[in-house]
Coordinates of C-alpha atoms and ligand atoms in Angstrom, one line a residue:
X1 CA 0.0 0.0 0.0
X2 CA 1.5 3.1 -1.0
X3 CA 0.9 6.7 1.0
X4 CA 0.3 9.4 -1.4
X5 CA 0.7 13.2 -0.1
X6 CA -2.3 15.3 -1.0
X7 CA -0.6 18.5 -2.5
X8 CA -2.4 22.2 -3.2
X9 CA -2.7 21.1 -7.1
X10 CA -5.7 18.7 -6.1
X11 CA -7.4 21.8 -4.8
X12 CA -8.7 23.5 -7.3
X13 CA -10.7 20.3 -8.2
X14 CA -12.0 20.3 -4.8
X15 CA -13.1 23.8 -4.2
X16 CA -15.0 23.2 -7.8
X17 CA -17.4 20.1 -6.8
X18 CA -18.0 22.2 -3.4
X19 CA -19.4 25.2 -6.0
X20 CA -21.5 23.2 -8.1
X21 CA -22.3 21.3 -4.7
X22 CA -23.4 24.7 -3.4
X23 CA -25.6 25.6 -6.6
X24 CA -27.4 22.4 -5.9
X25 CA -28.2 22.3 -2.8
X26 CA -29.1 26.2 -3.5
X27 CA -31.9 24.2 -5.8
X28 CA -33.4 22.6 -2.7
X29 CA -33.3 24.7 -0.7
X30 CA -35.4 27.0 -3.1
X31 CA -38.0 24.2 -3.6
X32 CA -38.8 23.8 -0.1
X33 CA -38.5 26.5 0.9
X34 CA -36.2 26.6 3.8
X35 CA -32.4 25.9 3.8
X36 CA -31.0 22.5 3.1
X37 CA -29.7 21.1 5.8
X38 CA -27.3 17.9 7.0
X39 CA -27.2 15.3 9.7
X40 CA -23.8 14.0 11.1
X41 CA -23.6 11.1 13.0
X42 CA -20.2 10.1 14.2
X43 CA -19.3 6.9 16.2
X44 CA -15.8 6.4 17.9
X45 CA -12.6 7.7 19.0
X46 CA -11.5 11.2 18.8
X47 CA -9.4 10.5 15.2
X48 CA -13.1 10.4 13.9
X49 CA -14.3 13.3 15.6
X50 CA -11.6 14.8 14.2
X51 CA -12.4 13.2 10.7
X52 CA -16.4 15.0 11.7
X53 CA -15.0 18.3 11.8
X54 CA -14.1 18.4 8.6
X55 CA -16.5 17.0 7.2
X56 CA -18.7 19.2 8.9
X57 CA -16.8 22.2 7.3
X58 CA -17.0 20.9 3.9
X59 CA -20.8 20.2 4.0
X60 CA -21.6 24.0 5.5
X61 CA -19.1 25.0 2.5
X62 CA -21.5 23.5 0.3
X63 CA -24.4 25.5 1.7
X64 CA -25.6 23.0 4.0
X65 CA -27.0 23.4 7.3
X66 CA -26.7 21.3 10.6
X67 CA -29.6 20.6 12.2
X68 CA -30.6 21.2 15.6
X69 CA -30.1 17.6 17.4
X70 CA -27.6 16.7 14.7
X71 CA -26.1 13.2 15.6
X72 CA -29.6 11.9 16.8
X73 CA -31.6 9.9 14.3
X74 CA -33.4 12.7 12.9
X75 CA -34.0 13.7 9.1
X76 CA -31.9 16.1 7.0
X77 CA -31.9 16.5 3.4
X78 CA -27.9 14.8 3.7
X79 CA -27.5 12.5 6.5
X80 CA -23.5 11.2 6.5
X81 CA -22.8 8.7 9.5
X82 CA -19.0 8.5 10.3
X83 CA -18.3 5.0 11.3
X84 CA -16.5 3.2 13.6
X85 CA -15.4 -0.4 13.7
X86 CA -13.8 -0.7 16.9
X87 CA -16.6 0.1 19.0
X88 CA -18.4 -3.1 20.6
X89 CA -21.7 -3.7 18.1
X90 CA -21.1 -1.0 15.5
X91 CA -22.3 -3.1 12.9
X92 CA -25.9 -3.6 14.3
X93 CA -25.9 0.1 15.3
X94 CA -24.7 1.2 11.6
X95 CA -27.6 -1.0 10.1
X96 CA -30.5 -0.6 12.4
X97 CA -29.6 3.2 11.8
X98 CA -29.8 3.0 8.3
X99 CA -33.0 1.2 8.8
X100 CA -34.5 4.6 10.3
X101 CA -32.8 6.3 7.5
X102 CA -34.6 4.0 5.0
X103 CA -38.2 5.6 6.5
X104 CA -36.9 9.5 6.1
X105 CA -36.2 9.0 2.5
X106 CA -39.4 6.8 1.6
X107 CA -41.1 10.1 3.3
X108 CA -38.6 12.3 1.1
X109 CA -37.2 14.0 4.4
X110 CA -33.8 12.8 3.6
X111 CA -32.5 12.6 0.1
X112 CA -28.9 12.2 0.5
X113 CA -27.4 9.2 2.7
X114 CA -23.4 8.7 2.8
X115 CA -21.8 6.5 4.7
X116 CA -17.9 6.4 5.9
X117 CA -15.4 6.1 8.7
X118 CA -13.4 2.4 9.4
X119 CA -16.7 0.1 9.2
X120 CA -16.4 1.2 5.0
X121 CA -12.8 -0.2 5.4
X122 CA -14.8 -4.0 6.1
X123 CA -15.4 -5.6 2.6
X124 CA -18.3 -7.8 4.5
X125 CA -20.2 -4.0 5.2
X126 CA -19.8 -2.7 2.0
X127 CA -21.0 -6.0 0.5
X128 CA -23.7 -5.8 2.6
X129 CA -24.7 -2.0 2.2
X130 CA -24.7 -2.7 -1.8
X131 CA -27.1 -6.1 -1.0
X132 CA -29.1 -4.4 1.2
X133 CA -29.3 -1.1 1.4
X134 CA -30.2 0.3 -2.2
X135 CA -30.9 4.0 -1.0
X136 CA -27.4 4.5 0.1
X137 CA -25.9 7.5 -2.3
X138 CA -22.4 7.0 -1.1
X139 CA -19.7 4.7 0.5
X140 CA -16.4 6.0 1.2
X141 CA -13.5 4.8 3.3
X142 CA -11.1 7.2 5.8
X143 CA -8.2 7.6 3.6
X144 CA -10.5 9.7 0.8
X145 CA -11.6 12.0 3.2
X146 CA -10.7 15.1 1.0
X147 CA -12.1 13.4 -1.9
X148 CA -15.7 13.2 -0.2
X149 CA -16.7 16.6 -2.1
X150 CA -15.7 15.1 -5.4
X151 CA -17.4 11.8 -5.1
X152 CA -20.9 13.5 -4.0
X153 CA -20.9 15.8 -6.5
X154 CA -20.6 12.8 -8.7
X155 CA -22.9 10.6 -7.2
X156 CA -25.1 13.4 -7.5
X157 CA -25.0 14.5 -10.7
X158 CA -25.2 11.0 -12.4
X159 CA -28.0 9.7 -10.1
X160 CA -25.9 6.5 -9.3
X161 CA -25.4 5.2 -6.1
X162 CA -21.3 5.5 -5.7
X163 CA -19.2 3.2 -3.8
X164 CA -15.0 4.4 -3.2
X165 CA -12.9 2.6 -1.7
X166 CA -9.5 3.0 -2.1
X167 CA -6.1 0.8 -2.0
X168 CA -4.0 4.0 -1.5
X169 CA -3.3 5.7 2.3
X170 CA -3.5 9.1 1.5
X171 CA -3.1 12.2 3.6
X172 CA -3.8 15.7 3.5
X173 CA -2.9 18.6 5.8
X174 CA -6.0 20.0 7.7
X175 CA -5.0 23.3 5.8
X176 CA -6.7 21.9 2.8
X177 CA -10.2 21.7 4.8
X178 CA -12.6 24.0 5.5
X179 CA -12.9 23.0 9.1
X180 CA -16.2 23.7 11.6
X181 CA -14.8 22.6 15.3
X182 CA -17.4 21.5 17.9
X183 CA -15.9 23.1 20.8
X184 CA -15.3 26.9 21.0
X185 CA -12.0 26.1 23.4
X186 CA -10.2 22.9 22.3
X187 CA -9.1 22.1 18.5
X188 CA -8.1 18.4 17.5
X189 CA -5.2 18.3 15.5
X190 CA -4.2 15.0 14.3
X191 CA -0.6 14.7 13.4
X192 CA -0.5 11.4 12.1
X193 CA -2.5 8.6 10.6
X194 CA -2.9 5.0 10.6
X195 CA -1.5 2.4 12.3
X196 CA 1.5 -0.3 11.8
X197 CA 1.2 -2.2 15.1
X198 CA -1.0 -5.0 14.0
X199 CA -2.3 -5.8 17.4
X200 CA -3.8 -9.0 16.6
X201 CA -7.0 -8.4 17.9
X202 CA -7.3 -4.8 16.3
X203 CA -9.0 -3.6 13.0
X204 CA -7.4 -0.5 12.9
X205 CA -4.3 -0.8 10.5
X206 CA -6.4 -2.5 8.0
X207 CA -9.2 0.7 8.3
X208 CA -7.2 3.3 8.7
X209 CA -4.0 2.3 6.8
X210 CA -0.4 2.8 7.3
X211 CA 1.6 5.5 9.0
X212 CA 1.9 8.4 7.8
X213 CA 2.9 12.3 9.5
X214 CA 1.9 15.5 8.7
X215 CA 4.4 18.2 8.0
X216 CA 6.2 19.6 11.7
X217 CA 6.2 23.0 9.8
X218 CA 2.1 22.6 8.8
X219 CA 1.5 21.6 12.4
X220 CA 3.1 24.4 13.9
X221 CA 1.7 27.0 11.8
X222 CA -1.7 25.5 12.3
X223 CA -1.0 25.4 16.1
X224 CA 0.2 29.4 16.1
X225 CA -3.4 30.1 14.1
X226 CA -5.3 28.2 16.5
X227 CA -4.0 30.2 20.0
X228 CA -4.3 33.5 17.9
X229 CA -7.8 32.5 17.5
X230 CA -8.2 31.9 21.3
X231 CA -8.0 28.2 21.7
X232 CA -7.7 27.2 25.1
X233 CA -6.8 23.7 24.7
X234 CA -5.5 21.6 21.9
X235 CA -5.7 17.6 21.5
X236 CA -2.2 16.0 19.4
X237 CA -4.1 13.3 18.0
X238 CA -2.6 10.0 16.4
X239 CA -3.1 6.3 16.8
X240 CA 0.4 6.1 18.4
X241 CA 1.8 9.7 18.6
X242 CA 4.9 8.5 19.9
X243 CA 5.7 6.7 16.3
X244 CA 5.2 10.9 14.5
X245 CA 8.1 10.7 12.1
X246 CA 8.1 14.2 10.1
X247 CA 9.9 14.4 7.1
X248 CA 13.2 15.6 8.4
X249 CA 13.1 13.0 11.2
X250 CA 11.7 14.7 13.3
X251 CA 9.7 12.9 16.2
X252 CA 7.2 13.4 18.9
X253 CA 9.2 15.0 21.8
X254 CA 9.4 18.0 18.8
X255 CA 5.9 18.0 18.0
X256 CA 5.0 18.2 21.6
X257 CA 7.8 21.1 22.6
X258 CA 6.6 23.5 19.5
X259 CA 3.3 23.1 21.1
X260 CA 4.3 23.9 24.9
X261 CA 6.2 26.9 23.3
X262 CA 3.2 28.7 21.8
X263 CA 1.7 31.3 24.2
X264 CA -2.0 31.2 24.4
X265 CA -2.9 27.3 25.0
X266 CA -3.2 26.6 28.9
X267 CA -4.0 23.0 28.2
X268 CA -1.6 20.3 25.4
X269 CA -3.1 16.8 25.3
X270 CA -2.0 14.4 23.2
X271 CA -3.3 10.5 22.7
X272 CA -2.6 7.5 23.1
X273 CA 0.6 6.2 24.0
X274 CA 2.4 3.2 22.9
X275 CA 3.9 1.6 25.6
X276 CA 6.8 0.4 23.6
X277 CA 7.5 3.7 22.8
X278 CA 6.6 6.2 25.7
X279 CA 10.2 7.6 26.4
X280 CA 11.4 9.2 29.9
X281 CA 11.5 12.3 27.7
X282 CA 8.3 12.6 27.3
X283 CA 7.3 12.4 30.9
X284 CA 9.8 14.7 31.6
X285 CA 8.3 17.3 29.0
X286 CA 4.7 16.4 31.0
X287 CA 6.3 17.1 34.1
X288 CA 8.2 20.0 33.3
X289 CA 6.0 22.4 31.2
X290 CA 3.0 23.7 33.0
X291 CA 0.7 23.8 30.0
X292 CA 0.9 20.2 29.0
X293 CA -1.5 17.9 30.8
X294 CA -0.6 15.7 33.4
X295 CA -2.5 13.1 32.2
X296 CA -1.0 9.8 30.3
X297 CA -3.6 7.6 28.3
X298 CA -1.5 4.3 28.2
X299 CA -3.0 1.4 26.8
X300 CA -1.9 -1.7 29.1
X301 CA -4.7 -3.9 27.2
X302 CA -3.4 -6.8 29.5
X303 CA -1.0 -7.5 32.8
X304 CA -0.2 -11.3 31.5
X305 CA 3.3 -11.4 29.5
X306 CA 1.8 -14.2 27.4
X307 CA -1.3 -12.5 26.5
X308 CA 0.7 -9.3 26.1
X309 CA 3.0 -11.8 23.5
X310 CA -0.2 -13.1 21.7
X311 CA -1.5 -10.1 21.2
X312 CA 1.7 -9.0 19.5
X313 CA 1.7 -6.0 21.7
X314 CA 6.1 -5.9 21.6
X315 CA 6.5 -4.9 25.9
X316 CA 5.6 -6.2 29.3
X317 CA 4.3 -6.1 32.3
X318 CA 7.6 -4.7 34.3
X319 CA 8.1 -2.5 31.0
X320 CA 4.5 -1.0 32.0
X321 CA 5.0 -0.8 35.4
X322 CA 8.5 0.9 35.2
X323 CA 7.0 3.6 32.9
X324 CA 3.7 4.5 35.4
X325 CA 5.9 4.8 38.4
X326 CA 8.4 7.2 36.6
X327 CA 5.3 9.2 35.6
X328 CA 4.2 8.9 39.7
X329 CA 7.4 9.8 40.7
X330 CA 7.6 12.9 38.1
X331 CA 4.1 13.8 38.0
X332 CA 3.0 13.6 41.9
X333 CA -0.9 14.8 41.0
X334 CA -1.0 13.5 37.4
X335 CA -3.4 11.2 36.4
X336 CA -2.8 7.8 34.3
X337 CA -5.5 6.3 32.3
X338 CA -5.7 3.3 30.2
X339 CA -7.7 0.6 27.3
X340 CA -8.1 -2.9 28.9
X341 CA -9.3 -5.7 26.6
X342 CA -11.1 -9.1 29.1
X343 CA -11.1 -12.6 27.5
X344 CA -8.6 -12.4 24.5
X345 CA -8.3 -15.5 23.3
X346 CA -6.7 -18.5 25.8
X347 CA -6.7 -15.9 28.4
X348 CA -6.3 -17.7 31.9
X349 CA -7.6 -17.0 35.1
X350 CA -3.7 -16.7 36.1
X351 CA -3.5 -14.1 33.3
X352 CA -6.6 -12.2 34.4
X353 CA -5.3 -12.2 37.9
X354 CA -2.5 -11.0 36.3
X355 CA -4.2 -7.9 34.5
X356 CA -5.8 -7.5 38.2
X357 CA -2.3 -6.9 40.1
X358 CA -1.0 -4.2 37.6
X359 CA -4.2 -2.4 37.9
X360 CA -4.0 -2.2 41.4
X361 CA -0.5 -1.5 41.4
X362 CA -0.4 1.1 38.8
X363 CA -3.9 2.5 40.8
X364 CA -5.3 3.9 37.0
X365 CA -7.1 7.0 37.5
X366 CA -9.7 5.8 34.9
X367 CA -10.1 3.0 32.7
X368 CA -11.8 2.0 29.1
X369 CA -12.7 -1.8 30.0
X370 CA -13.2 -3.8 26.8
X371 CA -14.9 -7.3 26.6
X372 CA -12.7 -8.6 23.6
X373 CA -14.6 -9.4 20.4
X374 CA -13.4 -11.0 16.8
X375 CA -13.3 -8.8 14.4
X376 CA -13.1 -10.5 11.2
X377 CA -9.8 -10.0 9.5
X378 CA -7.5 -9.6 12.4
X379 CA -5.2 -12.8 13.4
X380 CA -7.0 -12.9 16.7
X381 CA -10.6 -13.8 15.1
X382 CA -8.9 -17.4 14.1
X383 CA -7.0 -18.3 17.1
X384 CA -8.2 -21.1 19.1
X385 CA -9.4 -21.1 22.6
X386 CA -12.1 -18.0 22.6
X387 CA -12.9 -17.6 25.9
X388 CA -17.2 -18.9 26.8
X389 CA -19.1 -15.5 27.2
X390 CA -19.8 -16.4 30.8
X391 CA -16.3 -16.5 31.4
X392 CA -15.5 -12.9 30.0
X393 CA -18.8 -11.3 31.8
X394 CA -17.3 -12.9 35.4
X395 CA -14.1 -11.5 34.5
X396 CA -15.3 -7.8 33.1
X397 CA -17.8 -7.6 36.2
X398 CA -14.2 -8.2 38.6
X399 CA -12.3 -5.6 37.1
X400 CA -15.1 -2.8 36.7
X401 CA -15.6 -3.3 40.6
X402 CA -11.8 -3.0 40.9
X403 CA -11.5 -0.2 38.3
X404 CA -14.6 1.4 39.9
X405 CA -13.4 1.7 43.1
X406 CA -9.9 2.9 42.2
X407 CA -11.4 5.7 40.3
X408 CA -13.4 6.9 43.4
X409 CA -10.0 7.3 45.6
X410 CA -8.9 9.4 42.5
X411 CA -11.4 11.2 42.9
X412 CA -11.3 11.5 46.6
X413 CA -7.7 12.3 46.9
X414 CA -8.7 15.7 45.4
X415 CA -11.6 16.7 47.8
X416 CA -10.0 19.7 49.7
X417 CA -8.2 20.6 47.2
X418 CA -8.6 23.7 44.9
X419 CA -7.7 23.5 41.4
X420 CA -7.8 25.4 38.0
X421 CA -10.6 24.0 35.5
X422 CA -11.3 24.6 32.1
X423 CA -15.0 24.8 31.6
X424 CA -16.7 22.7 29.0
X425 CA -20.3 24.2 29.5
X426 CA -23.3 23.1 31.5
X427 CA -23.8 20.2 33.2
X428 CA -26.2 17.6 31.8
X429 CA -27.5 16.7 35.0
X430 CA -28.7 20.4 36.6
X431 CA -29.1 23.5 34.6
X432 CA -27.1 25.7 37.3
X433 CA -24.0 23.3 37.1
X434 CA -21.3 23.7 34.9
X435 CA -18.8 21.0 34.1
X436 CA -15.5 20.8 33.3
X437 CA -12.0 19.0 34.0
X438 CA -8.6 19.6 35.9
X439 CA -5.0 19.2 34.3
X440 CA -5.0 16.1 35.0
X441 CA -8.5 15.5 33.0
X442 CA -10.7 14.9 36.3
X443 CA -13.9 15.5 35.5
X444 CA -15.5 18.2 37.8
X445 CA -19.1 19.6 38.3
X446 CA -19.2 22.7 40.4
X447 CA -21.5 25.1 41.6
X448 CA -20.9 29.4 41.3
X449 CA -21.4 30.9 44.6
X450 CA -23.9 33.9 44.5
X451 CA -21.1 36.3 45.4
X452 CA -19.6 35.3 42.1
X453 CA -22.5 34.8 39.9
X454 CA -22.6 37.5 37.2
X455 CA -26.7 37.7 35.9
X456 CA -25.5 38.7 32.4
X457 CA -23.9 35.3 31.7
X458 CA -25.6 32.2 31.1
X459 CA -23.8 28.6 31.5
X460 CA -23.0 28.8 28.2
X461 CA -20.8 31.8 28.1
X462 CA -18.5 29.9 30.7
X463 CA -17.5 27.7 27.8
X464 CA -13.9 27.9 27.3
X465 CA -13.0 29.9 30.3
X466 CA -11.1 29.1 33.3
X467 CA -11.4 29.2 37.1
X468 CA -10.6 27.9 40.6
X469 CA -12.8 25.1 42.1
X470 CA -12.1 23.8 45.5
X471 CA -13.3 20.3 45.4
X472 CA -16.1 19.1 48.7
X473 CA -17.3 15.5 47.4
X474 CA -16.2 12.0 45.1
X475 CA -18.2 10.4 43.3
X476 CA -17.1 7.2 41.4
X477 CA -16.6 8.9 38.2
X478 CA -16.0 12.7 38.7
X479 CA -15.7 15.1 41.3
X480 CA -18.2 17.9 43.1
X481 CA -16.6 21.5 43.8
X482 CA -17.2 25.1 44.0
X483 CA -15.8 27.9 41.8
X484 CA -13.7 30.0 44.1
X485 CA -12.2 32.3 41.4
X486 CA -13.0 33.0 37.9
X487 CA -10.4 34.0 35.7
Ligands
5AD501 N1 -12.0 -6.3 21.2 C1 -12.1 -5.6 22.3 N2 -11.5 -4.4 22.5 C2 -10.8 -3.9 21.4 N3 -10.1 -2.8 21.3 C3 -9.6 -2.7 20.0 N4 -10.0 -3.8 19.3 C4 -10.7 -4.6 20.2 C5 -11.3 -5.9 20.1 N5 -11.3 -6.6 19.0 C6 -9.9 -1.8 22.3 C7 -8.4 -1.7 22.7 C8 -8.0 -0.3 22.2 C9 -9.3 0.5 22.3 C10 -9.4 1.7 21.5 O1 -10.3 -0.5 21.9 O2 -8.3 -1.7 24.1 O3 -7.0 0.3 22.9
SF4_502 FE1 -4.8 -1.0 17.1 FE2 -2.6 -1.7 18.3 FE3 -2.5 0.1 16.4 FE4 -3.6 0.7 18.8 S1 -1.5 0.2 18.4 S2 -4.5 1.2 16.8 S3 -4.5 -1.2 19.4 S4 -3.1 -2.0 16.2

């Protein structure tokens, strides 16, 4: 498989199929009445929110208009749903959602469906959505992501359903994208693609392709325009981040110090972690520059050498271990979060016990807890000895109550504390709550005392803005506080 750069000459091409994309939709929206509007529906990790964003700038670049509630199962005139293939079920949520779909456009609410993001990269789902699912418009995989104007406007124009999926790994600086961001304070900046692990039990090499970097120098100017446009927080996004190889060389201790240089962003994140190539340098970098997180997402997937060997996952358990307790030692309130997979294939109770000891010893602030599953394709799916469902549910239901109540004393540890929050808005759970998280990503909901409220702001002009909370309760999965300075 060959990775093909996406260069400025393509553009032109592109900016042409978003015009007569434009005059089209211009045609609807005449004939009803009322603009056209879009749907996105995006499943999965943050690489395909990041994937949404653009393709949420290119379809209001074409004249569209979100709807209100977009990402619920509600009609649009273009409905694209952003796949994901790693997510438990995704395949019965992809189909019973384009069931619903099916109903819009027999009722001619919807007239436009697309479907991409890693499920597309499955030959069994596109089979399956050219068998079954005739109303479709368009099928497209990750790698043609700056394609996806050209290959509506086709579909479109010759009234055929159009199904792309390509053999190439491309990639295309987010410069070339019109880009709409979801949050007014953070910006998701991948900085590379793809995936050459091969983790056996993992899809995402085959859906997403091999690695491949942006530019350092496009990165960095993209960073510099994002803190002059106020940017509070920004997200380095990659599969592994630690494998960025720019085209000088250059790696990911680079990427993350032109970051930490740039005045304007309180808050650098950047995920996930390799644990076969997370360096002391790193943590040092985490430790030593006050506007990167102190946080580490570190995937330990399992505490058992031989499970860690058969799921070709190239470290082990002492490897782990050594790299959390540096990260302790160096980052005294940081937090360290990981991905556990229950049941892989010939997992023991020996081994799970295993898994058990290094998440008590490494005491993970939070955890994504994974019951595996075969995913057709990956080495794993045809090894022998698949653990009995029974099995993995008993073993899942032991960790989560270990997990669980290692992410209350997290949470605990900080009550009587006060520390600075970024605010991400309201809470969902009371109108006069806003929500947000600490350096070391806790999540917080906190009250404003009356002395500080100011009546001309709703919850929703705290977005983005930052203040002190002293923290008075733990609950298993976040943290109760008051503000105590807004700044
Ligand atoms: N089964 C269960 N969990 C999986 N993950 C990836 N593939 C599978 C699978 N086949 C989990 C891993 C990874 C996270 C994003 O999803 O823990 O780190
Ligand atoms: Fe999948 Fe492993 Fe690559 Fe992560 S490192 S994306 S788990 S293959």
């Amino acid at each position: 498989m060959s990775v093909i750069r996406v260069d400025s000459s393509e553009k032109a091409g592109f900016d042409k199929a978003i015009e007569e994309l434009r005059e089209y939709f211009s045609g609807i929206s005449k004939s009803k009445g009322r603009p056209a509007t879009y749907n996105l529906l995006t499943y999965g990790c943050q690489l395909n929110e990041s994937d949404s964003e653009k393709l949420a700038g290119m379809l209001q670049s074409m004249g569209l208009q979100k709807i209100e509630g977009s990402g619920e199962l509600a009609p649009a005139d273009v409905v694209v749903m952003n796949t994901c293939s790693v997510r438990e079920n995704a395949d019965k949520h992809l189909f019973g959602n384009l069931g619903v779909f099916k109903s819009f456009c027999s009722k001619g609410e919807t007239s436009i469906i697309a479907v991409c993001g890693c499920m597309m990269k499955v030959p069994e789902n596109v089979e399956k959505i050219k068998r079954s699912y005739p109303y479709v418009n368009l099928v497209f995989d990750p790698q043609q992501l700056h394609r996806f104007p050209l290959l509506l406007r086709d579909a479109v124009s010759m009234h055929k359903r159009s199904v792309s999926i390509c053999g190439e790994d491309y990639i295309a600086e987010d410069s070339y994208f019109p880009i709409e961001r979801e949050r007014k304070f953070r910006a998701l900046v991948p900085i590379m693609y793809g995936c050459n692990n091969f983790c056996t039990y993992c899809i995402v090499p085959y859906a997403r392709g091999r690695e491949r970097s942006r530019d350092l120098s496009e990165i960095v100017e993209e960073l510099n325009r994002l803190a002059d446009q106020g940017y509070k927080e920004v997200m380095l996004l990659g599969q592994n981040v630690n494998s960025y190889k720019g085209a000088n060389g250059e790696r990911f201790p680079a990427v993350l110090e032109a970051a930490a240089k740039i005045k304007g962003f309180n808050r650098i994140r950047f995920m996930s972690s390799h644990p076969k190539d997370i360096s002391t340098e790193i943590v040092d970098m985490v430790a030593e520059n006050p506007n990167i997180e102190t946080h580490l997402h570190l995937p330990l997937q399992s505490g058992s050498d031989r499970i860690l060997k058969l799921m070709n996952r190239p470290y082990n358990r002492e490897d782990y271990l050594k790299t959390a307790h540096y990260f302790r030692e160096k980052v005294p309130n940081g937090a360290i979060s990981t991905d556990i997979i229950v049941g892989f294939p010939g997992e023991t109770e020996e081994d799970f016990l295993g898994t058990l000891e290094v998440v008590k010893e490494c005491a993970f602030d939070s955890a994504f807890t994974f019951q595996y599953s075969k995913r057709p394709g990956t080495k794993a799916a045809s090894m022998e000895d698949q653990i009995p469902h029974d099995v993995v549910t008993d073993r899942f239901g032991r960790l989560l109550d270990l997990q669980n109540d290692l992410a209350y004393k997290s949470n605990l540890a900080k009550v009587g504390k006060t520390e600075e929050i970024l605010i991400e808005g309201q809470s969902s759970t009371a109108p006069d709550i806003l929500t947000g998280r600490t350096m070391s990503n806790h999540l917080v909901n906190f009250t404003i005392p009356d002395a500080l409220k100011d009546p001309g702001k709703t919850s929703d002009d705290y977005e983005g803005m930052l203040c002190d909370v002293k923290f008075t309760n733990a609950r298993p999965y976040s943290v109760d506080g008051e503000m105590v300075r807004l700044k």
